[in-house]
Amino acid sequence: MSMIFFACVVRVRDGLPLSASTDFYHTQDFLEWKRRLKTLGLRLAQYPGRGSAEGRDFSIHFSSFGDVACMAICSCQCPAAMAFCFLETLWWEFTASYDTTCIGLASRPYAFLEFDSIIQKMKWHFNYVSSSQMESSLEKIHEELKLQPPVVLTLEDTDVANGVMNGHTPMHLEPAPNFRMEPVTALGILSLILNIMCAALNLIRGVHLAEHSLQDPGSWFCWLNQTS
């Protein structure tokens, strides 16, 4: 039975998703938990190390170290040791494949989309390989969890209220002032027509003056002397 449904790798400082497994689940509950995971990913810098948020059917586990964190949505029947063993293995694979410079310079979501195939193989391995074959790894993680339990988060820590992440101050937008244009009066229309006529007359006068000056350059200078 599948216990790990979805996994992703994110950058800790800003929650940028770097890679993720292909999503084969489209139930409303699962999509809601994906939204919770995304919200939590934006706040990972507040929760160093390991952490979990559990619900009735699904749980979110994350493991972060340095610039990179790995996150997963699992069934509630998935043992915590298995979830964190999966995340730790995923972290080692990703950091071995990409250096810190590439990770730091990534500017678009899922910049390392090709890592998806590795995530899928690891998901299949942890979902369908018997626990006895991973016994030593699971025992090691189990002992670590006893010595340093993961941070336990409530569902409120992963909620988004009114499209604003929990713990962040919402931005209040003031409505723009509503200006109404006054209708043009008859006097305004008459003034506009007169201005257009005056502009046209000045343009015609200027054209004729230019033609005359080209034909008789001396008259142009005389006219300038008269007007100065």
CSV table of C-alpha atoms in Angstrom, one decimal:
chain,number,residue,atom,x,y,z
A,1,MET,CA,0.0,0.0,0.0
A,2,SER,CA,1.3,3.4,-0.9
A,3,MET,CA,2.2,5.5,2.1
A,4,ILE,CA,4.2,8.4,0.6
A,5,PHE,CA,1.9,10.3,-1.8
A,6,PHE,CA,3.8,13.4,-2.7
A,7,ALA,CA,7.3,14.8,-2.2
A,8,CYS,CA,9.1,18.0,-3.1
A,9,VAL,CA,12.4,19.8,-2.6
A,10,VAL,CA,12.3,23.4,-1.6
A,11,ARG,CA,14.8,26.2,-0.9
A,12,VAL,CA,14.6,27.1,2.7
A,13,ARG,CA,15.2,30.8,2.6
A,14,ASP,CA,12.2,31.6,0.5
A,15,GLY,CA,10.3,28.4,0.0
A,16,LEU,CA,11.0,28.2,-3.7
A,17,PRO,CA,10.0,24.7,-5.0
A,18,LEU,CA,13.0,23.2,-6.8
A,19,SER,CA,11.6,19.9,-7.8
A,20,ALA,CA,8.6,17.7,-7.0
A,21,SER,CA,7.1,14.3,-7.8
A,22,THR,CA,4.4,14.0,-10.4
A,23,ASP,CA,1.0,14.3,-8.8
A,24,PHE,CA,-1.3,11.3,-9.3
A,25,TYR,CA,-3.9,12.2,-6.6
A,26,HIS,CA,-6.6,14.8,-7.2
A,27,THR,CA,-9.1,14.4,-4.4
A,28,GLN,CA,-10.2,17.6,-2.7
A,29,ASP,CA,-8.6,16.5,0.7
A,30,PHE,CA,-5.3,15.8,-1.0
A,31,LEU,CA,-5.3,19.1,-2.9
A,32,GLU,CA,-6.0,20.9,0.4
A,33,TRP,CA,-2.9,19.2,2.0
A,34,LYS,CA,-0.8,20.3,-1.0
A,35,ARG,CA,-1.9,23.9,-0.3
A,36,ARG,CA,-0.9,23.4,3.4
A,37,LEU,CA,2.5,22.0,2.3
A,38,LYS,CA,3.1,25.0,0.1
A,39,THR,CA,2.2,27.4,2.9
A,40,LEU,CA,4.5,25.6,5.3
A,41,GLY,CA,7.3,25.6,2.7
A,42,LEU,CA,7.3,29.4,2.9
A,43,ARG,CA,7.9,29.3,6.6
A,44,LEU,CA,10.6,26.6,6.9
A,45,ALA,CA,13.2,29.0,8.0
A,46,GLN,CA,11.3,29.3,11.3
A,47,TYR,CA,11.4,25.5,11.8
A,48,PRO,CA,15.0,24.2,11.5
A,49,GLY,CA,15.5,20.4,11.4
A,50,ARG,CA,12.6,18.0,11.3
A,51,GLY,CA,8.9,18.7,11.8
A,52,SER,CA,5.4,17.1,11.2
A,53,ALA,CA,1.8,18.2,10.9
A,54,GLU,CA,-0.8,15.5,11.2
A,55,GLY,CA,-4.4,15.3,10.2
A,56,ARG,CA,-7.1,12.6,10.0
A,57,ASP,CA,-6.0,11.1,6.7
A,58,PHE,CA,-2.8,12.8,5.7
A,59,SER,CA,0.4,14.1,7.4
A,60,ILE,CA,3.1,16.5,6.3
A,61,HIS,CA,6.7,15.8,7.2
A,62,PHE,CA,9.7,17.9,6.4
A,63,SER,CA,13.5,17.7,7.0
A,64,SER,CA,15.7,20.7,6.4
A,65,PHE,CA,19.4,21.3,6.6
A,66,GLY,CA,21.3,24.2,5.1
A,67,ASP,CA,19.8,25.7,2.0
A,68,VAL,CA,17.5,22.7,1.1
A,69,ALA,CA,14.5,21.1,2.7
A,70,CYS,CA,12.6,18.0,1.6
A,71,MET,CA,8.9,17.7,2.3
A,72,ALA,CA,6.4,14.9,1.9
A,73,ILE,CA,2.6,14.2,2.2
A,74,CYS,CA,2.1,10.8,3.6
A,75,SER,CA,-0.8,8.7,4.9
A,76,CYS,CA,-1.4,8.8,8.6
A,77,GLN,CA,-0.4,5.1,8.7
A,78,CYS,CA,3.1,5.9,7.5
A,79,PRO,CA,5.6,5.5,10.4
A,80,ALA,CA,7.4,8.7,11.2
A,81,ALA,CA,10.8,6.9,11.0
A,82,MET,CA,10.0,5.8,7.4
A,83,ALA,CA,8.9,9.3,6.4
A,84,PHE,CA,12.1,10.9,7.7
A,85,CYS,CA,14.3,8.2,6.4
A,86,PHE,CA,12.8,8.9,2.9
A,87,LEU,CA,13.3,12.6,3.3
A,88,GLU,CA,16.9,12.2,4.5
A,89,THR,CA,17.7,9.9,1.6
A,90,LEU,CA,16.1,12.4,-0.8
A,91,TRP,CA,18.1,15.3,0.7
A,92,TRP,CA,21.4,13.4,0.2
A,93,GLU,CA,20.5,12.6,-3.4
A,94,PHE,CA,19.5,16.1,-4.3
A,95,THR,CA,22.5,17.9,-2.7
A,96,ALA,CA,24.8,15.3,-4.3
A,97,SER,CA,23.3,16.2,-7.7
A,98,TYR,CA,23.3,20.0,-7.5
A,99,ASP,CA,25.8,22.3,-5.8
A,100,THR,CA,24.9,25.2,-3.5
A,101,THR,CA,25.6,27.8,-6.2
A,102,CYS,CA,23.0,26.3,-8.6
A,103,ILE,CA,20.5,26.1,-5.8
A,104,GLY,CA,21.1,29.7,-4.7
A,105,LEU,CA,20.9,31.1,-8.2
A,106,ALA,CA,17.6,29.3,-9.1
A,107,SER,CA,15.0,31.9,-9.9
A,108,ARG,CA,12.0,30.0,-11.2
A,109,PRO,CA,9.9,27.3,-9.6
A,110,TYR,CA,10.9,23.7,-10.4
A,111,ALA,CA,14.2,24.7,-11.9
A,112,PHE,CA,15.4,21.1,-11.3
A,113,LEU,CA,12.4,19.4,-12.8
A,114,GLU,CA,14.6,16.5,-14.1
A,115,PHE,CA,15.1,15.4,-10.5
A,116,ASP,CA,11.4,14.3,-10.6
A,117,SER,CA,12.4,10.9,-11.9
A,118,ILE,CA,14.7,10.3,-8.9
A,119,ILE,CA,11.9,11.3,-6.5
A,120,GLN,CA,9.5,8.9,-8.2
A,121,LYS,CA,12.0,6.0,-7.9
A,122,MET,CA,12.6,6.7,-4.3
A,123,LYS,CA,8.9,6.9,-3.6
A,124,TRP,CA,8.4,3.6,-5.2
A,125,HIS,CA,11.3,2.0,-3.2
A,126,PHE,CA,9.9,3.2,0.1
A,127,ASN,CA,6.3,2.4,-0.7
A,128,TYR,CA,6.8,-1.1,-2.0
A,129,VAL,CA,10.1,-2.5,-0.6
A,130,SER,CA,9.6,-4.4,2.6
A,131,SER,CA,10.6,-2.7,5.9
A,132,SER,CA,13.0,-5.5,6.7
A,133,GLN,CA,15.2,-4.5,3.8
A,134,MET,CA,15.5,-1.0,5.3
A,135,GLU,CA,15.7,-2.1,8.9
A,136,SER,CA,19.1,-0.7,9.7
A,137,SER,CA,18.3,2.7,8.2
A,138,LEU,CA,14.9,2.8,10.0
A,139,GLU,CA,16.4,1.9,13.3
A,140,LYS,CA,19.0,4.7,13.0
A,141,ILE,CA,16.3,7.3,12.2
A,142,HIS,CA,14.1,5.9,15.0
A,143,GLU,CA,16.9,6.4,17.6
A,144,GLU,CA,17.5,10.0,16.3
A,145,LEU,CA,13.8,10.8,16.7
A,146,LYS,CA,13.8,9.6,20.2
A,147,LEU,CA,16.8,11.7,21.1
A,148,GLN,CA,15.5,14.8,19.2
A,149,PRO,CA,11.8,14.6,18.4
A,150,PRO,CA,10.5,16.5,15.4
A,151,VAL,CA,8.7,19.8,15.8
A,152,VAL,CA,4.9,19.1,16.0
A,153,LEU,CA,2.9,21.6,14.1
A,154,THR,CA,-0.8,22.2,14.3
A,155,LEU,CA,-3.0,22.4,11.3
A,156,GLU,CA,-3.4,26.2,11.9
A,157,ASP,CA,0.4,26.5,11.3
A,158,THR,CA,-0.2,25.3,7.8
A,159,ASP,CA,-3.4,27.3,7.1
A,160,VAL,CA,-3.9,30.2,4.7
A,161,ALA,CA,-6.5,32.6,5.8
A,162,ASN,CA,-8.1,34.7,3.1
A,163,GLY,CA,-5.2,34.1,0.8
A,164,VAL,CA,-2.7,35.5,3.4
A,165,MET,CA,-0.1,33.2,5.0
A,166,ASN,CA,-0.6,32.7,8.7
A,167,GLY,CA,1.8,34.9,10.7
A,168,HIS,CA,2.2,37.5,8.0
A,169,THR,CA,0.6,40.9,8.2
A,170,PRO,CA,-2.0,41.3,5.4
A,171,MET,CA,-1.7,44.2,3.0
A,172,HIS,CA,-4.6,46.5,3.1
A,173,LEU,CA,-5.5,48.1,-0.2
A,174,GLU,CA,-7.3,51.4,-0.2
A,175,PRO,CA,-9.9,51.8,-2.9
A,176,ALA,CA,-9.0,54.3,-5.6
A,177,PRO,CA,-10.9,57.6,-5.6
A,178,ASN,CA,-13.8,57.6,-8.0
A,179,PHE,CA,-13.6,60.7,-10.2
A,180,ARG,CA,-16.6,61.6,-12.5
A,181,MET,CA,-16.0,63.8,-15.5
A,182,GLU,CA,-18.4,66.7,-15.9
A,183,PRO,CA,-20.3,66.9,-19.2
A,184,VAL,CA,-19.1,69.6,-21.7
A,185,THR,CA,-21.3,72.7,-21.8
A,186,ALA,CA,-22.4,74.5,-25.0
A,187,LEU,CA,-20.0,77.3,-24.2
A,188,GLY,CA,-17.2,74.8,-23.9
A,189,ILE,CA,-18.1,73.3,-27.3
A,190,LEU,CA,-18.2,76.8,-28.9
A,191,SER,CA,-14.8,77.7,-27.3
A,192,LEU,CA,-13.3,74.5,-28.7
A,193,ILE,CA,-14.6,75.2,-32.2
A,194,LEU,CA,-13.2,78.8,-32.2
A,195,ASN,CA,-9.8,77.5,-31.0
A,196,ILE,CA,-9.7,75.0,-33.8
A,197,MET,CA,-10.6,77.7,-36.4
A,198,CYS,CA,-8.0,80.0,-35.1
A,199,ALA,CA,-5.4,77.3,-35.2
A,200,ALA,CA,-6.4,76.5,-38.8
A,201,LEU,CA,-6.2,80.1,-39.8
A,202,ASN,CA,-2.7,80.5,-38.2
A,203,LEU,CA,-1.6,77.4,-40.0
A,204,ILE,CA,-2.8,78.7,-43.4
A,205,ARG,CA,-1.2,82.1,-42.8
A,206,GLY,CA,2.1,80.4,-41.9
A,207,VAL,CA,2.0,78.3,-45.1
A,208,HIS,CA,1.3,81.4,-47.3
A,209,LEU,CA,4.0,83.4,-45.5
A,210,ALA,CA,6.6,80.6,-46.1
A,211,GLU,CA,5.7,80.4,-49.8
A,212,HIS,CA,6.0,84.2,-50.1
A,213,SER,CA,9.4,84.3,-48.4
A,214,LEU,CA,10.7,81.6,-50.7
A,215,GLN,CA,9.7,83.6,-53.7
A,216,ASP,CA,11.0,87.0,-52.3
A,217,PRO,CA,13.6,86.6,-49.6
A,218,GLY,CA,14.0,90.3,-49.1
A,219,SER,CA,10.4,90.8,-48.0
A,220,TRP,CA,10.9,88.2,-45.2
A,221,PHE,CA,13.6,90.3,-43.7
A,222,CYS,CA,11.6,93.5,-44.1
A,223,TRP,CA,8.7,91.8,-42.4
A,224,LEU,CA,10.9,90.8,-39.5
A,225,ASN,CA,12.2,94.3,-39.1
A,226,GLN,CA,8.7,95.7,-39.0
A,227,THR,CA,7.5,93.2,-36.4
A,228,SER,CA,10.6,93.6,-34.1
